Amino acid sequence: MSNYKGGANTVCPFYIRENVLSLTCEGCMEGSMTTIRFRCPSDKELWQEEICAHYHFRRCPLASSAELKYEG
């Protein structure tokens, strides 16, 4: 769940942390992280509401990438 006050709730299992303009999630390799940065806080919150709050890993490039290390 989101730990940034004012952010959207996040249920994605690959979520690690966030700040005002970015989300950091598990990366595609063991021990790695990937960060996505947004132009403004409202863009980030919209992304979280549409993607992270529902865990649509096929719609999220970060989760889709992280999911690969658990396949097969």
PDB file of N, CA, C and O in Angstrom:
ATOM      1  N   MET A   1       0.850  -1.183   0.000  1.00  0.00           N
ATOM      2  CA  MET A   1       0.000   0.000   0.000  1.00  0.00           C
ATOM      3  C   MET A   1       0.887   1.235   0.000  1.00  0.00           C
ATOM      4  O   MET A   1       1.949   1.248   0.571  1.00  0.00           O
ATOM      5  N   SER A   2       0.416   2.257  -0.626  1.00  0.00           N
ATOM      6  CA  SER A   2       1.149   3.509  -0.744  1.00  0.00           C
ATOM      7  C   SER A   2       1.600   4.032   0.621  1.00  0.00           C
ATOM      8  O   SER A   2       0.850   4.005   1.578  1.00  0.00           O
ATOM      9  N   ASN A   3       2.846   4.505   0.699  1.00  0.00           N
ATOM     10  CA  ASN A   3       3.307   5.088   1.956  1.00  0.00           C
ATOM     11  C   ASN A   3       3.535   6.587   1.837  1.00  0.00           C
ATOM     12  O   ASN A   3       4.026   7.216   2.750  1.00  0.00           O
ATOM     13  N   TYR A   4       3.166   7.179   0.717  1.00  0.00           N
ATOM     14  CA  TYR A   4       3.300   8.614   0.509  1.00  0.00           C
ATOM     15  C   TYR A   4       1.960   9.268   0.790  1.00  0.00           C
ATOM     16  O   TYR A   4       0.972   8.951   0.152  1.00  0.00           O
ATOM     17  N   LYS A   5       1.907  10.144   1.760  1.00  0.00           N
ATOM     18  CA  LYS A   5       0.627  10.783   2.106  1.00  0.00           C
ATOM     19  C   LYS A   5       0.101  11.572   0.911  1.00  0.00           C
ATOM     20  O   LYS A   5       0.800  12.362   0.325  1.00  0.00           O
ATOM     21  N   GLY A   6      -1.137  11.296   0.546  1.00  0.00           N
ATOM     22  CA  GLY A   6      -1.744  11.962  -0.588  1.00  0.00           C
ATOM     23  C   GLY A   6      -1.755  11.092  -1.828  1.00  0.00           C
ATOM     24  O   GLY A   6      -2.442  11.382  -2.774  1.00  0.00           O
ATOM     25  N   GLY A   7      -0.992   9.999  -1.849  1.00  0.00           N
ATOM     26  CA  GLY A   7      -0.945   9.100  -2.991  1.00  0.00           C
ATOM     27  C   GLY A   7      -2.128   8.152  -3.006  1.00  0.00           C
ATOM     28  O   GLY A   7      -2.859   8.020  -2.033  1.00  0.00           O
ATOM     29  N   ALA A   8      -2.289   7.486  -4.122  1.00  0.00           N
ATOM     30  CA  ALA A   8      -3.362   6.507  -4.259  1.00  0.00           C
ATOM     31  C   ALA A   8      -2.959   5.208  -3.570  1.00  0.00           C
ATOM     32  O   ALA A   8      -1.778   4.932  -3.398  1.00  0.00           O
ATOM     33  N   ASN A   9      -3.923   4.388  -3.188  1.00  0.00           N
ATOM     34  CA  ASN A   9      -3.625   3.080  -2.635  1.00  0.00           C
ATOM     35  C   ASN A   9      -3.032   2.198  -3.717  1.00  0.00           C
ATOM     36  O   ASN A   9      -3.493   2.196  -4.846  1.00  0.00           O
ATOM     37  N   THR A  10      -2.011   1.434  -3.357  1.00  0.00           N
ATOM     38  CA  THR A  10      -1.337   0.555  -4.297  1.00  0.00           C
ATOM     39  C   THR A  10      -1.418  -0.873  -3.793  1.00  0.00           C
ATOM     40  O   THR A  10      -1.016  -1.135  -2.659  1.00  0.00           O
ATOM     41  N   VAL A  11      -1.934  -1.794  -4.611  1.00  0.00           N
ATOM     42  CA  VAL A  11      -2.011  -3.197  -4.222  1.00  0.00           C
ATOM     43  C   VAL A  11      -1.043  -4.069  -5.003  1.00  0.00           C
ATOM     44  O   VAL A  11      -0.910  -5.242  -4.717  1.00  0.00           O
ATOM     45  N   CYS A  12      -0.349  -3.522  -5.962  1.00  0.00           N
ATOM     46  CA  CYS A  12       0.585  -4.278  -6.786  1.00  0.00           C
ATOM     47  C   CYS A  12       1.678  -4.897  -5.910  1.00  0.00           C
ATOM     48  O   CYS A  12       2.301  -4.201  -5.109  1.00  0.00           O
ATOM     49  N   PRO A  13       1.953  -6.202  -6.070  1.00  0.00           N
ATOM     50  CA  PRO A  13       2.978  -6.849  -5.247  1.00  0.00           C
ATOM     51  C   PRO A  13       4.402  -6.410  -5.578  1.00  0.00           C
ATOM     52  O   PRO A  13       5.326  -6.707  -4.822  1.00  0.00           O
ATOM     53  N   PHE A  14       4.608  -5.709  -6.686  1.00  0.00           N
ATOM     54  CA  PHE A  14       5.943  -5.276  -7.070  1.00  0.00           C
ATOM     55  C   PHE A  14       6.284  -3.869  -6.574  1.00  0.00           C
ATOM     56  O   PHE A  14       7.412  -3.418  -6.703  1.00  0.00           O
ATOM     57  N   TYR A  15       5.309  -3.194  -6.004  1.00  0.00           N
ATOM     58  CA  TYR A  15       5.504  -1.840  -5.469  1.00  0.00           C
ATOM     59  C   TYR A  15       6.526  -1.867  -4.332  1.00  0.00           C
ATOM     60  O   TYR A  15       6.489  -2.733  -3.467  1.00  0.00           O
ATOM     61  N   ILE A  16       7.444  -0.904  -4.337  1.00  0.00           N
ATOM     62  CA  ILE A  16       8.417  -0.776  -3.251  1.00  0.00           C
ATOM     63  C   ILE A  16       8.223   0.537  -2.504  1.00  0.00           C
ATOM     64  O   ILE A  16       8.072   0.553  -1.294  1.00  0.00           O
ATOM     65  N   ARG A  17       8.249   1.661  -3.222  1.00  0.00           N
ATOM     66  CA  ARG A  17       8.108   2.963  -2.562  1.00  0.00           C
ATOM     67  C   ARG A  17       7.750   4.024  -3.602  1.00  0.00           C
ATOM     68  O   ARG A  17       7.754   3.770  -4.792  1.00  0.00           O
ATOM     69  N   GLU A  18       7.505   5.204  -3.100  1.00  0.00           N
ATOM     70  CA  GLU A  18       7.185   6.328  -3.980  1.00  0.00           C
ATOM     71  C   GLU A  18       7.609   7.623  -3.328  1.00  0.00           C
ATOM     72  O   GLU A  18       7.886   7.676  -2.137  1.00  0.00           O
ATOM     73  N   ASN A  19       7.658   8.675  -4.137  1.00  0.00           N
ATOM     74  CA  ASN A  19       7.765  10.034  -3.632  1.00  0.00           C
ATOM     75  C   ASN A  19       6.810  10.880  -4.456  1.00  0.00           C
ATOM     76  O   ASN A  19       5.960  10.342  -5.164  1.00  0.00           O
ATOM     77  N   VAL A  20       6.918  12.156  -4.389  1.00  0.00           N
ATOM     78  CA  VAL A  20       5.950  13.040  -5.033  1.00  0.00           C
ATOM     79  C   VAL A  20       5.833  12.793  -6.542  1.00  0.00           C
ATOM     80  O   VAL A  20       4.740  12.800  -7.092  1.00  0.00           O
ATOM     81  N   LEU A  21       6.962  12.533  -7.222  1.00  0.00           N
ATOM     82  CA  LEU A  21       6.948  12.408  -8.684  1.00  0.00           C
ATOM     83  C   LEU A  21       7.350  11.040  -9.217  1.00  0.00           C
ATOM     84  O   LEU A  21       7.481  10.874 -10.425  1.00  0.00           O
ATOM     85  N   SER A  22       7.563  10.055  -8.369  1.00  0.00           N
ATOM     86  CA  SER A  22       8.015   8.763  -8.893  1.00  0.00           C
ATOM     87  C   SER A  22       7.475   7.580  -8.111  1.00  0.00           C
ATOM     88  O   SER A  22       7.061   7.698  -6.961  1.00  0.00           O
ATOM     89  N   LEU A  23       7.492   6.430  -8.784  1.00  0.00           N
ATOM     90  CA  LEU A  23       7.158   5.143  -8.193  1.00  0.00           C
ATOM     91  C   LEU A  23       8.357   4.231  -8.408  1.00  0.00           C
ATOM     92  O   LEU A  23       8.938   4.205  -9.495  1.00  0.00           O
ATOM     93  N   THR A  24       8.720   3.470  -7.395  1.00  0.00           N
ATOM     94  CA  THR A  24       9.800   2.503  -7.512  1.00  0.00           C
ATOM     95  C   THR A  24       9.230   1.128  -7.223  1.00  0.00           C
ATOM     96  O   THR A  24       8.540   0.930  -6.220  1.00  0.00           O
ATOM     97  N   CYS A  25       9.536   0.199  -8.136  1.00  0.00           N
ATOM     98  CA  CYS A  25       9.004  -1.157  -8.057  1.00  0.00           C
ATOM     99  C   CYS A  25      10.128  -2.155  -8.270  1.00  0.00           C
ATOM    100  O   CYS A  25      11.233  -1.785  -8.667  1.00  0.00           O
ATOM    101  N   GLU A  26       9.827  -3.437  -8.030  1.00  0.00           N
ATOM    102  CA  GLU A  26      10.808  -4.478  -8.320  1.00  0.00           C
ATOM    103  C   GLU A  26      11.214  -4.389  -9.775  1.00  0.00           C
ATOM    104  O   GLU A  26      10.401  -4.074 -10.637  1.00  0.00           O
ATOM    105  N   GLY A  27      12.468  -4.710 -10.039  1.00  0.00           N
ATOM    106  CA  GLY A  27      12.965  -4.730 -11.406  1.00  0.00           C
ATOM    107  C   GLY A  27      12.827  -6.108 -12.028  1.00  0.00           C
ATOM    108  O   GLY A  27      12.294  -7.035 -11.420  1.00  0.00           O
ATOM    109  N   CYS A  28      13.340  -6.257 -13.238  1.00  0.00           N
ATOM    110  CA  CYS A  28      13.205  -7.504 -13.985  1.00  0.00           C
ATOM    111  C   CYS A  28      14.222  -8.570 -13.583  1.00  0.00           C
ATOM    112  O   CYS A  28      14.104  -9.718 -13.978  1.00  0.00           O
ATOM    113  N   MET A  29      15.232  -8.191 -12.801  1.00  0.00           N
ATOM    114  CA  MET A  29      16.238  -9.139 -12.336  1.00  0.00           C
ATOM    115  C   MET A  29      16.239  -9.183 -10.815  1.00  0.00           C
ATOM    116  O   MET A  29      15.900  -8.181 -10.166  1.00  0.00           O
ATOM    117  N   GLU A  30      16.600 -10.302 -10.247  1.00  0.00           N
ATOM    118  CA  GLU A  30      16.661 -10.453  -8.796  1.00  0.00           C
ATOM    119  C   GLU A  30      17.521  -9.340  -8.196  1.00  0.00           C
ATOM    120  O   GLU A  30      18.622  -9.061  -8.684  1.00  0.00           O
ATOM    121  N   GLY A  31      17.000  -8.667  -7.189  1.00  0.00           N
ATOM    122  CA  GLY A  31      17.734  -7.613  -6.504  1.00  0.00           C
ATOM    123  C   GLY A  31      17.732  -6.259  -7.190  1.00  0.00           C
ATOM    124  O   GLY A  31      18.420  -5.344  -6.742  1.00  0.00           O
ATOM    125  N   SER A  32      16.966  -6.110  -8.279  1.00  0.00           N
ATOM    126  CA  SER A  32      16.935  -4.834  -8.988  1.00  0.00           C
ATOM    127  C   SER A  32      15.638  -4.084  -8.712  1.00  0.00           C
ATOM    128  O   SER A  32      14.655  -4.661  -8.278  1.00  0.00           O
ATOM    129  N   MET A  33      15.667  -2.781  -8.965  1.00  0.00           N
ATOM    130  CA  MET A  33      14.495  -1.926  -8.835  1.00  0.00           C
ATOM    131  C   MET A  33      14.379  -1.082 -10.101  1.00  0.00           C
ATOM    132  O   MET A  33      15.380  -0.778 -10.747  1.00  0.00           O
ATOM    133  N   THR A  34      13.150  -0.696 -10.433  1.00  0.00           N
ATOM    134  CA  THR A  34      12.881   0.161 -11.577  1.00  0.00           C
ATOM    135  C   THR A  34      12.043   1.334 -11.100  1.00  0.00           C
ATOM    136  O   THR A  34      11.106   1.154 -10.323  1.00  0.00           O
ATOM    137  N   THR A  35      12.374   2.519 -11.573  1.00  0.00           N
ATOM    138  CA  THR A  35      11.656   3.722 -11.172  1.00  0.00           C
ATOM    139  C   THR A  35      11.037   4.386 -12.392  1.00  0.00           C
ATOM    140  O   THR A  35      11.665   4.493 -13.436  1.00  0.00           O
ATOM    141  N   ILE A  36       9.800   4.829 -12.241  1.00  0.00           N
ATOM    142  CA  ILE A  36       9.126   5.611 -13.271  1.00  0.00           C
ATOM    143  C   ILE A  36       8.873   6.996 -12.679  1.00  0.00           C
ATOM    144  O   ILE A  36       8.382   7.114 -11.560  1.00  0.00           O
ATOM    145  N   ARG A  37       9.261   8.027 -13.434  1.00  0.00           N
ATOM    146  CA  ARG A  37       9.083   9.407 -12.975  1.00  0.00           C
ATOM    147  C   ARG A  37       7.991  10.076 -13.796  1.00  0.00           C
ATOM    148  O   ARG A  37       7.887   9.849 -14.995  1.00  0.00           O
ATOM    149  N   PHE A  38       7.220  10.936 -13.144  1.00  0.00           N
ATOM    150  CA  PHE A  38       6.099  11.628 -13.767  1.00  0.00           C
ATOM    151  C   PHE A  38       6.352  13.129 -13.798  1.00  0.00           C
ATOM    152  O   PHE A  38       7.132  13.653 -13.010  1.00  0.00           O
ATOM    153  N   ARG A  39       5.670  13.822 -14.709  1.00  0.00           N
ATOM    154  CA  ARG A  39       5.814  15.273 -14.831  1.00  0.00           C
ATOM    155  C   ARG A  39       5.251  16.019 -13.646  1.00  0.00           C
ATOM    156  O   ARG A  39       5.750  17.068 -13.265  1.00  0.00           O
ATOM    157  N   CYS A  40       4.163  15.494 -13.094  1.00  0.00           N
ATOM    158  CA  CYS A  40       3.519  16.171 -11.974  1.00  0.00           C
ATOM    159  C   CYS A  40       2.844  15.140 -11.070  1.00  0.00           C
ATOM    160  O   CYS A  40       2.565  14.024 -11.495  1.00  0.00           O
ATOM    161  N   PRO A  41       2.583  15.506  -9.816  1.00  0.00           N
ATOM    162  CA  PRO A  41       1.968  14.572  -8.882  1.00  0.00           C
ATOM    163  C   PRO A  41       0.625  14.013  -9.359  1.00  0.00           C
ATOM    164  O   PRO A  41       0.318  12.837  -9.133  1.00  0.00           O
ATOM    165  N   SER A  42      -0.154  14.818 -10.065  1.00  0.00           N
ATOM    166  CA  SER A  42      -1.466  14.325 -10.510  1.00  0.00           C
ATOM    167  C   SER A  42      -1.320  13.232 -11.571  1.00  0.00           C
ATOM    168  O   SER A  42      -2.133  12.313 -11.620  1.00  0.00           O
ATOM    169  N   ASP A  43      -0.283  13.293 -12.408  1.00  0.00           N
ATOM    170  CA  ASP A  43      -0.033  12.218 -13.376  1.00  0.00           C
ATOM    171  C   ASP A  43       0.302  10.916 -12.653  1.00  0.00           C
ATOM    172  O   ASP A  43      -0.173   9.845 -13.014  1.00  0.00           O
ATOM    173  N   LYS A  44       1.127  11.018 -11.620  1.00  0.00           N
ATOM    174  CA  LYS A  44       1.496   9.833 -10.844  1.00  0.00           C
ATOM    175  C   LYS A  44       0.273   9.238 -10.147  1.00  0.00           C
ATOM    176  O   LYS A  44       0.048   8.028 -10.181  1.00  0.00           O
ATOM    177  N   GLU A  45      -0.534  10.075  -9.535  1.00  0.00           N
ATOM    178  CA  GLU A  45      -1.715   9.582  -8.831  1.00  0.00           C
ATOM    179  C   GLU A  45      -2.719   8.952  -9.791  1.00  0.00           C
ATOM    180  O   GLU A  45      -3.326   7.932  -9.470  1.00  0.00           O
ATOM    181  N   LEU A  46      -2.866   9.516 -10.980  1.00  0.00           N
ATOM    182  CA  LEU A  46      -3.750   8.925 -11.983  1.00  0.00           C
ATOM    183  C   LEU A  46      -3.245   7.541 -12.384  1.00  0.00           C
ATOM    184  O   LEU A  46      -4.020   6.593 -12.482  1.00  0.00           O
ATOM    185  N   TRP A  47      -1.931   7.410 -12.607  1.00  0.00           N
ATOM    186  CA  TRP A  47      -1.331   6.115 -12.944  1.00  0.00           C
ATOM    187  C   TRP A  47      -1.614   5.095 -11.834  1.00  0.00           C
ATOM    188  O   TRP A  47      -2.024   3.972 -12.093  1.00  0.00           O
ATOM    189  N   GLN A  48      -1.411   5.510 -10.585  1.00  0.00           N
ATOM    190  CA  GLN A  48      -1.653   4.606  -9.465  1.00  0.00           C
ATOM    191  C   GLN A  48      -3.112   4.187  -9.384  1.00  0.00           C
ATOM    192  O   GLN A  48      -3.405   3.016  -9.135  1.00  0.00           O
ATOM    193  N   GLU A  49      -4.014   5.117  -9.590  1.00  0.00           N
ATOM    194  CA  GLU A  49      -5.436   4.792  -9.521  1.00  0.00           C
ATOM    195  C   GLU A  49      -5.851   3.830 -10.623  1.00  0.00           C
ATOM    196  O   GLU A  49      -6.649   2.926 -10.398  1.00  0.00           O
ATOM    197  N   GLU A  50      -5.298   4.013 -11.820  1.00  0.00           N
ATOM    198  CA  GLU A  50      -5.691   3.183 -12.960  1.00  0.00           C
ATOM    199  C   GLU A  50      -4.936   1.862 -13.048  1.00  0.00           C
ATOM    200  O   GLU A  50      -5.468   0.881 -13.554  1.00  0.00           O
ATOM    201  N   ILE A  51      -3.706   1.820 -12.575  1.00  0.00           N
ATOM    202  CA  ILE A  51      -2.862   0.640 -12.740  1.00  0.00           C
ATOM    203  C   ILE A  51      -2.530  -0.019 -11.399  1.00  0.00           C
ATOM    204  O   ILE A  51      -2.896  -1.170 -11.149  1.00  0.00           O
ATOM    205  N   CYS A  52      -1.845   0.682 -10.535  1.00  0.00           N
ATOM    206  CA  CYS A  52      -1.312   0.098  -9.297  1.00  0.00           C
ATOM    207  C   CYS A  52      -2.394  -0.355  -8.314  1.00  0.00           C
ATOM    208  O   CYS A  52      -2.231  -1.349  -7.615  1.00  0.00           O
ATOM    209  N   ALA A  53      -3.479   0.361  -8.257  1.00  0.00           N
ATOM    210  CA  ALA A  53      -4.535   0.040  -7.299  1.00  0.00           C
ATOM    211  C   ALA A  53      -5.310  -1.216  -7.683  1.00  0.00           C
ATOM    212  O   ALA A  53      -6.055  -1.752  -6.870  1.00  0.00           O
ATOM    213  N   HIS A  54      -5.111  -1.696  -8.912  1.00  0.00           N
ATOM    214  CA  HIS A  54      -5.846  -2.873  -9.382  1.00  0.00           C
ATOM    215  C   HIS A  54      -4.928  -4.008  -9.810  1.00  0.00           C
ATOM    216  O   HIS A  54      -5.399  -5.053 -10.202  1.00  0.00           O
ATOM    217  N   TYR A  55      -3.628  -3.800  -9.761  1.00  0.00           N
ATOM    218  CA  TYR A  55      -2.620  -4.772 -10.173  1.00  0.00           C
ATOM    219  C   TYR A  55      -2.913  -5.367 -11.542  1.00  0.00           C
ATOM    220  O   TYR A  55      -3.225  -6.526 -11.708  1.00  0.00           O
ATOM    221  N   HIS A  56      -2.816  -4.526 -12.556  1.00  0.00           N
ATOM    222  CA  HIS A  56      -2.944  -4.951 -13.951  1.00  0.00           C
ATOM    223  C   HIS A  56      -1.543  -5.122 -14.512  1.00  0.00           C
ATOM    224  O   HIS A  56      -1.024  -4.252 -15.197  1.00  0.00           O
ATOM    225  N   PHE A  57      -0.882  -6.244 -14.192  1.00  0.00           N
ATOM    226  CA  PHE A  57       0.519  -6.368 -14.589  1.00  0.00           C
ATOM    227  C   PHE A  57       0.713  -6.383 -16.091  1.00  0.00           C
ATOM    228  O   PHE A  57       1.764  -6.011 -16.588  1.00  0.00           O
ATOM    229  N   ARG A  58      -0.292  -6.764 -16.846  1.00  0.00           N
ATOM    230  CA  ARG A  58      -0.155  -6.747 -18.308  1.00  0.00           C
ATOM    231  C   ARG A  58      -0.254  -5.325 -18.867  1.00  0.00           C
ATOM    232  O   ARG A  58       0.193  -5.064 -19.961  1.00  0.00           O
ATOM    233  N   ARG A  59      -0.833  -4.410 -18.107  1.00  0.00           N
ATOM    234  CA  ARG A  59      -0.948  -3.016 -18.546  1.00  0.00           C
ATOM    235  C   ARG A  59       0.194  -2.155 -18.043  1.00  0.00           C
ATOM    236  O   ARG A  59       0.414  -1.069 -18.549  1.00  0.00           O
ATOM    237  N   CYS A  60       0.935  -2.633 -17.046  1.00  0.00           N
ATOM    238  CA  CYS A  60       2.008  -1.838 -16.452  1.00  0.00           C
ATOM    239  C   CYS A  60       3.362  -2.370 -16.919  1.00  0.00           C
ATOM    240  O   CYS A  60       3.686  -3.534 -16.674  1.00  0.00           O
ATOM    241  N   PRO A  61       4.177  -1.535 -17.560  1.00  0.00           N
ATOM    242  CA  PRO A  61       5.474  -2.014 -18.022  1.00  0.00           C
ATOM    243  C   PRO A  61       6.407  -2.409 -16.876  1.00  0.00           C
ATOM    244  O   PRO A  61       7.229  -3.310 -17.040  1.00  0.00           O
ATOM    245  N   LEU A  62       6.268  -1.783 -15.716  1.00  0.00           N
ATOM    246  CA  LEU A  62       7.117  -2.137 -14.577  1.00  0.00           C
ATOM    247  C   LEU A  62       6.744  -3.519 -14.040  1.00  0.00           C
ATOM    248  O   LEU A  62       7.611  -4.370 -13.824  1.00  0.00           O
ATOM    249  N   ALA A  63       5.465  -3.750 -13.815  1.00  0.00           N
ATOM    250  CA  ALA A  63       5.021  -5.041 -13.295  1.00  0.00           C
ATOM    251  C   ALA A  63       5.217  -6.147 -14.326  1.00  0.00           C
ATOM    252  O   ALA A  63       5.594  -7.261 -13.976  1.00  0.00           O
ATOM    253  N   SER A  64       4.973  -5.850 -15.576  1.00  0.00           N
ATOM    254  CA  SER A  64       5.153  -6.838 -16.645  1.00  0.00           C
ATOM    255  C   SER A  64       6.604  -7.301 -16.696  1.00  0.00           C
ATOM    256  O   SER A  64       6.896  -8.490 -16.826  1.00  0.00           O
ATOM    257  N   SER A  65       7.522  -6.374 -16.555  1.00  0.00           N
ATOM    258  CA  SER A  65       8.944  -6.690 -16.551  1.00  0.00           C
ATOM    259  C   SER A  65       9.319  -7.516 -15.322  1.00  0.00           C
ATOM    260  O   SER A  65      10.032  -8.519 -15.415  1.00  0.00           O
ATOM    261  N   ALA A  66       8.836  -7.121 -14.167  1.00  0.00           N
ATOM    262  CA  ALA A  66       9.146  -7.844 -12.917  1.00  0.00           C
ATOM    263  C   ALA A  66       8.546  -9.240 -12.935  1.00  0.00           C
ATOM    264  O   ALA A  66       9.150 -10.189 -12.416  1.00  0.00           O
ATOM    265  N   GLU A  67       7.386  -9.417 -13.531  1.00  0.00           N
ATOM    266  CA  GLU A  67       6.702 -10.704 -13.593  1.00  0.00           C
ATOM    267  C   GLU A  67       7.554 -11.746 -14.333  1.00  0.00           C
ATOM    268  O   GLU A  67       7.501 -12.939 -14.014  1.00  0.00           O
ATOM    269  N   LEU A  68       8.366 -11.319 -15.292  1.00  0.00           N
ATOM    270  CA  LEU A  68       9.173 -12.231 -16.099  1.00  0.00           C
ATOM    271  C   LEU A  68      10.113 -13.085 -15.252  1.00  0.00           C
ATOM    272  O   LEU A  68      10.353 -14.250 -15.574  1.00  0.00           O
ATOM    273  N   LYS A  69      10.644 -12.549 -14.184  1.00  0.00           N
ATOM    274  CA  LYS A  69      11.601 -13.311 -13.381  1.00  0.00           C
ATOM    275  C   LYS A  69      10.938 -14.438 -12.584  1.00  0.00           C
ATOM    276  O   LYS A  69      11.613 -15.309 -12.078  1.00  0.00           O
ATOM    277  N   TYR A  70       9.610 -14.426 -12.501  1.00  0.00           N
ATOM    278  CA  TYR A  70       8.887 -15.469 -11.773  1.00  0.00           C
ATOM    279  C   TYR A  70       8.266 -16.511 -12.703  1.00  0.00           C
ATOM    280  O   TYR A  70       7.688 -17.488 -12.232  1.00  0.00           O
ATOM    281  N   GLU A  71       8.360 -16.314 -14.006  1.00  0.00           N
ATOM    282  CA  GLU A  71       7.791 -17.268 -14.967  1.00  0.00           C
ATOM    283  C   GLU A  71       8.728 -18.451 -15.151  1.00  0.00           C
ATOM    284  O   GLU A  71       9.938 -18.320 -15.075  1.00  0.00           O
ATOM    285  N   GLY A  72       8.119 -19.573 -15.441  1.00  0.00           N
ATOM    286  CA  GLY A  72       8.848 -20.760 -15.845  1.00  0.00           C
ATOM    287  C   GLY A  72       9.672 -21.372 -14.820  1.00  0.00           C
ATOM    288  O   GLY A  72      10.420 -22.186 -14.760  1.00  0.00           O
TER     289      GLY A  72
END
